[in-house]
One Martini backbone bead per residue (centre of mass of N, CA, C, O) as a GRO file, in nm:
protein
  205
    1UNK     BB    1  -0.851  -1.392  -1.143
    2UNK     BB    2  -1.063  -1.536  -0.971
    3UNK     BB    3  -1.314  -1.386  -1.140
    4UNK     BB    4  -1.217  -1.423  -1.456
    5UNK     BB    5  -1.206  -1.764  -1.393
    6UNK     BB    6  -1.465  -1.847  -1.222
    7UNK     BB    7  -1.393  -1.964  -0.918
    8UNK     BB    8  -1.618  -1.886  -0.736
    9UNK     BB    9  -1.834  -2.077  -0.937
   10UNK     BB   10  -1.680  -2.345  -0.880
   11UNK     BB   11  -1.706  -2.355  -0.577
   12UNK     BB   12  -2.015  -2.373  -0.553
   13UNK     BB   13  -2.040  -2.612  -0.737
   14UNK     BB   14  -1.884  -2.814  -0.578
   15UNK     BB   15  -2.118  -2.831  -0.327
   16UNK     BB   16  -2.312  -2.953  -0.590
   17UNK     BB   17  -2.182  -3.158  -0.789
   18UNK     BB   18  -2.124  -2.947  -1.029
   19UNK     BB   19  -2.042  -3.004  -1.382
   20UNK     BB   20  -1.952  -2.671  -1.517
   21UNK     BB   21  -1.880  -2.473  -1.776
   22UNK     BB   22  -1.740  -2.169  -1.842
   23UNK     BB   23  -1.776  -1.824  -2.010
   24UNK     BB   24  -1.536  -1.609  -2.032
   25UNK     BB   25  -1.467  -1.320  -2.072
   26UNK     BB   26  -1.271  -1.148  -2.258
   27UNK     BB   27  -1.000  -0.983  -2.164
   28UNK     BB   28  -1.043  -0.709  -2.323
   29UNK     BB   29  -1.363  -0.722  -2.212
   30UNK     BB   30  -1.219  -0.677  -1.921
   31UNK     BB   31  -1.271  -0.431  -1.634
   32UNK     BB   32  -1.034  -0.260  -1.450
   33UNK     BB   33  -1.061  -0.108  -1.150
   34UNK     BB   34  -0.837   0.150  -0.997
   35UNK     BB   35  -0.812   0.263  -0.673
   36UNK     BB   36  -0.555   0.418  -0.680
   37UNK     BB   37  -0.225   0.581  -0.819
   38UNK     BB   38   0.028   0.499  -0.676
   39UNK     BB   39   0.247   0.263  -0.647
   40UNK     BB   40   0.075   0.029  -0.650
   41UNK     BB   41  -0.163   0.097  -0.859
   42UNK     BB   42   0.046   0.158  -1.094
   43UNK     BB   43   0.164  -0.137  -1.094
   44UNK     BB   44  -0.118  -0.282  -1.141
   45UNK     BB   45  -0.231  -0.155  -1.382
   46UNK     BB   46   0.031  -0.207  -1.568
   47UNK     BB   47   0.009  -0.530  -1.547
   48UNK     BB   48  -0.268  -0.581  -1.644
   49UNK     BB   49  -0.262  -0.430  -1.921
   50UNK     BB   50   0.002  -0.639  -2.006
   51UNK     BB   51  -0.196  -0.872  -2.021
   52UNK     BB   52  -0.512  -0.731  -2.152
   53UNK     BB   53  -0.654  -0.556  -2.026
   54UNK     BB   54  -0.901  -0.320  -1.924
   55UNK     BB   55  -0.761  -0.021  -1.786
   56UNK     BB   56  -0.881   0.162  -1.508
   57UNK     BB   57  -0.837   0.489  -1.323
   58UNK     BB   58  -0.881   0.642  -0.961
   59UNK     BB   59  -0.808   0.958  -0.830
   60UNK     BB   60  -0.718   1.288  -0.709
   61UNK     BB   61  -0.530   1.297  -0.982
   62UNK     BB   62  -0.417   1.283  -1.257
   63UNK     BB   63  -0.265   1.001  -1.453
   64UNK     BB   64   0.006   0.877  -1.626
   65UNK     BB   65  -0.053   0.582  -1.784
   66UNK     BB   66   0.024   0.300  -1.978
   67UNK     BB   67  -0.284   0.166  -2.073
   68UNK     BB   68  -0.437   0.385  -1.879
   69UNK     BB   69  -0.728   0.515  -1.795
   70UNK     BB   70  -0.802   0.829  -1.623
   71UNK     BB   71  -0.954   0.921  -1.327
   72UNK     BB   72  -1.073   1.219  -1.153
   73UNK     BB   73  -1.245   1.308  -0.892
   74UNK     BB   74  -1.571   1.313  -0.813
   75UNK     BB   75  -1.683   1.389  -1.079
   76UNK     BB   76  -1.575   1.092  -1.215
   77UNK     BB   77  -1.653   0.845  -1.039
   78UNK     BB   78  -1.910   0.746  -1.194
   79UNK     BB   79  -1.778   0.684  -1.458
   80UNK     BB   80  -1.575   0.491  -1.374
   81UNK     BB   81  -1.771   0.267  -1.232
   82UNK     BB   82  -1.970   0.202  -1.499
   83UNK     BB   83  -1.714   0.030  -1.631
   84UNK     BB   84  -1.655  -0.201  -1.378
   85UNK     BB   85  -1.594  -0.523  -1.302
   86UNK     BB   86  -1.319  -0.511  -1.145
   87UNK     BB   87  -1.270  -0.380  -0.816
   88UNK     BB   88  -0.989  -0.198  -0.683
   89UNK     BB   89  -0.843  -0.126  -0.365
   90UNK     BB   90  -0.562   0.144  -0.317
   91UNK     BB   91  -0.615   0.339  -0.117
   92UNK     BB   92  -0.599   0.561   0.082
   93UNK     BB   93  -0.652   0.688   0.417
   94UNK     BB   94  -0.897   0.930   0.431
   95UNK     BB   95  -1.156   1.141   0.482
   96UNK     BB   96  -1.250   1.117   0.179
   97UNK     BB   97  -1.206   0.763   0.172
   98UNK     BB   98  -1.408   0.730   0.396
   99UNK     BB   99  -1.642   0.494   0.279
  100UNK     BB  100  -1.658   0.476  -0.027
  101UNK     BB  101  -1.758   0.170  -0.003
  102UNK     BB  102  -2.086   0.242  -0.088
  103UNK     BB  103  -2.397   0.172  -0.184
  104UNK     BB  104  -2.384   0.433  -0.388
  105UNK     BB  105  -2.146   0.335  -0.555
  106UNK     BB  106  -2.169   0.034  -0.603
  107UNK     BB  107  -2.441   0.085  -0.785
  108UNK     BB  108  -2.248   0.227  -1.015
  109UNK     BB  109  -2.210  -0.064  -1.105
  110UNK     BB  110  -2.242  -0.295  -1.259
  111UNK     BB  111  -2.452  -0.596  -1.271
  112UNK     BB  112  -2.217  -0.813  -1.130
  113UNK     BB  113  -1.960  -0.731  -0.986
  114UNK     BB  114  -1.631  -0.683  -0.830
  115UNK     BB  115  -1.448  -0.707  -0.537
  116UNK     BB  116  -1.128  -0.551  -0.390
  117UNK     BB  117  -0.970  -0.527  -0.078
  118UNK     BB  118  -0.635  -0.385  -0.004
  119UNK     BB  119  -0.619  -0.133   0.192
  120UNK     BB  120  -0.903  -0.040   0.403
  121UNK     BB  121  -1.139  -0.130   0.610
  122UNK     BB  122  -1.279   0.184   0.612
  123UNK     BB  123  -1.374   0.201   0.319
  124UNK     BB  124  -1.564  -0.010   0.418
  125UNK     BB  125  -1.933  -0.073   0.431
  126UNK     BB  126  -2.046  -0.378   0.582
  127UNK     BB  127  -2.360  -0.357   0.509
  128UNK     BB  128  -2.332  -0.274   0.197
  129UNK     BB  129  -2.211  -0.521   0.102
  130UNK     BB  130  -2.430  -0.736   0.188
  131UNK     BB  131  -2.652  -0.619   0.032
  132UNK     BB  132  -2.493  -0.634  -0.267
  133UNK     BB  133  -2.508  -0.935  -0.240
  134UNK     BB  134  -2.826  -1.004  -0.189
  135UNK     BB  135  -2.894  -0.851  -0.460
  136UNK     BB  136  -2.654  -0.877  -0.680
  137UNK     BB  137  -2.475  -0.646  -0.756
  138UNK     BB  138  -2.256  -0.827  -0.632
  139UNK     BB  139  -2.097  -1.133  -0.709
  140UNK     BB  140  -1.814  -1.037  -0.509
  141UNK     BB  141  -1.555  -1.067  -0.248
  142UNK     BB  142  -1.222  -0.945  -0.186
  143UNK     BB  143  -1.065  -0.955   0.151
  144UNK     BB  144  -0.791  -0.815   0.374
  145UNK     BB  145  -0.951  -0.588   0.504
  146UNK     BB  146  -1.050  -0.440   0.862
  147UNK     BB  147  -1.190  -0.248   1.096
  148UNK     BB  148  -1.134  -0.541   1.270
  149UNK     BB  149  -0.841  -0.686   1.406
  150UNK     BB  150  -0.928  -0.932   1.416
  151UNK     BB  151  -1.167  -1.086   1.308
  152UNK     BB  152  -1.449  -1.150   1.417
  153UNK     BB  153  -1.634  -1.456   1.489
  154UNK     BB  154  -1.919  -1.293   1.443
  155UNK     BB  155  -1.887  -1.202   1.188
  156UNK     BB  156  -2.091  -1.210   0.884
  157UNK     BB  157  -1.851  -1.268   0.662
  158UNK     BB  158  -1.794  -1.571   0.732
  159UNK     BB  159  -2.075  -1.673   0.613
  160UNK     BB  160  -2.018  -1.548   0.311
  161UNK     BB  161  -1.959  -1.717   0.028
  162UNK     BB  162  -1.914  -1.420  -0.146
  163UNK     BB  163  -1.662  -1.440   0.031
  164UNK     BB  164  -1.320  -1.354   0.040
  165UNK     BB  165  -1.073  -1.437   0.307
  166UNK     BB  166  -0.796  -1.252   0.454
  167UNK     BB  167  -0.531  -1.168   0.676
  168UNK     BB  168  -0.365  -0.909   0.598
  169UNK     BB  169  -0.145  -1.054   0.320
  170UNK     BB  170  -0.095  -0.889   0.059
  171UNK     BB  171   0.147  -0.725   0.244
  172UNK     BB  172   0.417  -0.825   0.342
  173UNK     BB  173   0.691  -0.732   0.549
  174UNK     BB  174   1.023  -0.770   0.451
  175UNK     BB  175   1.296  -0.721   0.642
  176UNK     BB  176   1.513  -0.758   0.426
  177UNK     BB  177   1.387  -0.505   0.246
  178UNK     BB  178   1.349  -0.278   0.493
  179UNK     BB  179   1.650  -0.241   0.629
  180UNK     BB  180   1.787  -0.065   0.399
  181UNK     BB  181   1.584   0.175   0.418
  182UNK     BB  182   1.609   0.261   0.700
  183UNK     BB  183   1.914   0.303   0.702
  184UNK     BB  184   1.904   0.514   0.451
  185UNK     BB  185   1.734   0.730   0.627
  186UNK     BB  186   1.947   0.751   0.849
  187UNK     BB  187   2.156   0.888   0.680
  188UNK     BB  188   2.001   1.101   0.547
  189UNK     BB  189   1.936   1.247   0.802
  190UNK     BB  190   2.238   1.285   0.947
  191UNK     BB  191   2.287   1.452   0.655
  192UNK     BB  192   2.042   1.650   0.599
  193UNK     BB  193   1.840   1.482   0.405
  194UNK     BB  194   1.619   1.372   0.207
  195UNK     BB  195   1.364   1.160   0.250
  196UNK     BB  196   1.205   0.880   0.190
  197UNK     BB  197   0.893   0.808   0.173
  198UNK     BB  198   0.704   1.051   0.245
  199UNK     BB  199   0.464   1.188   0.444
  200UNK     BB  200   0.181   1.408   0.385
  201UNK     BB  201   0.017   1.539   0.639
  202UNK     BB  202  -0.214   1.688   0.453
  203UNK     BB  203  -0.300   1.445   0.290
  204UNK     BB  204  -0.222   1.151   0.461
  205UNK     BB  205   0.034   0.999   0.229
   0.00000   0.00000   0.00000
């Protein structure tokens, strides 16, 4: 919503004492692309669709989500990226997805697209992001995760006005909600039943 409502542009205008209204695209003509359609990705994509955005998703395998067109596998990645105005990364970190937000893939986005990474820092090639911002290929980026955390005070991201930084806070674990899940899994384990929310060691998530 930060990019859809042009708040990044208004922020820049503020420093220039520039009073100028923008004309955002219609919500139905704005395409949000969600990379990763697991629990978080499916929930996010579905919510954006219900608001009225055009929503597409990309994942390892094809998904069926009401109001969301699904793309899958490396074969369809380029077609997916070529349509996206605002790209949201919610992928798990695996050998296949590490470094997926690189210059080659960023250049497949429409010129002036925006990037939001709330997945893992290692999905992004830092130097490629700076290049894409400098060249205008990306209008801006919102980053909540980083290869090194806390982010070094010397990192160039701090001084890049086209980057909005948050300190890995997009999904902070609430002890009041997670404790009952841990207790339930403990009881399931003691009774020999299958545990909830298991990680597939082969897939890596």
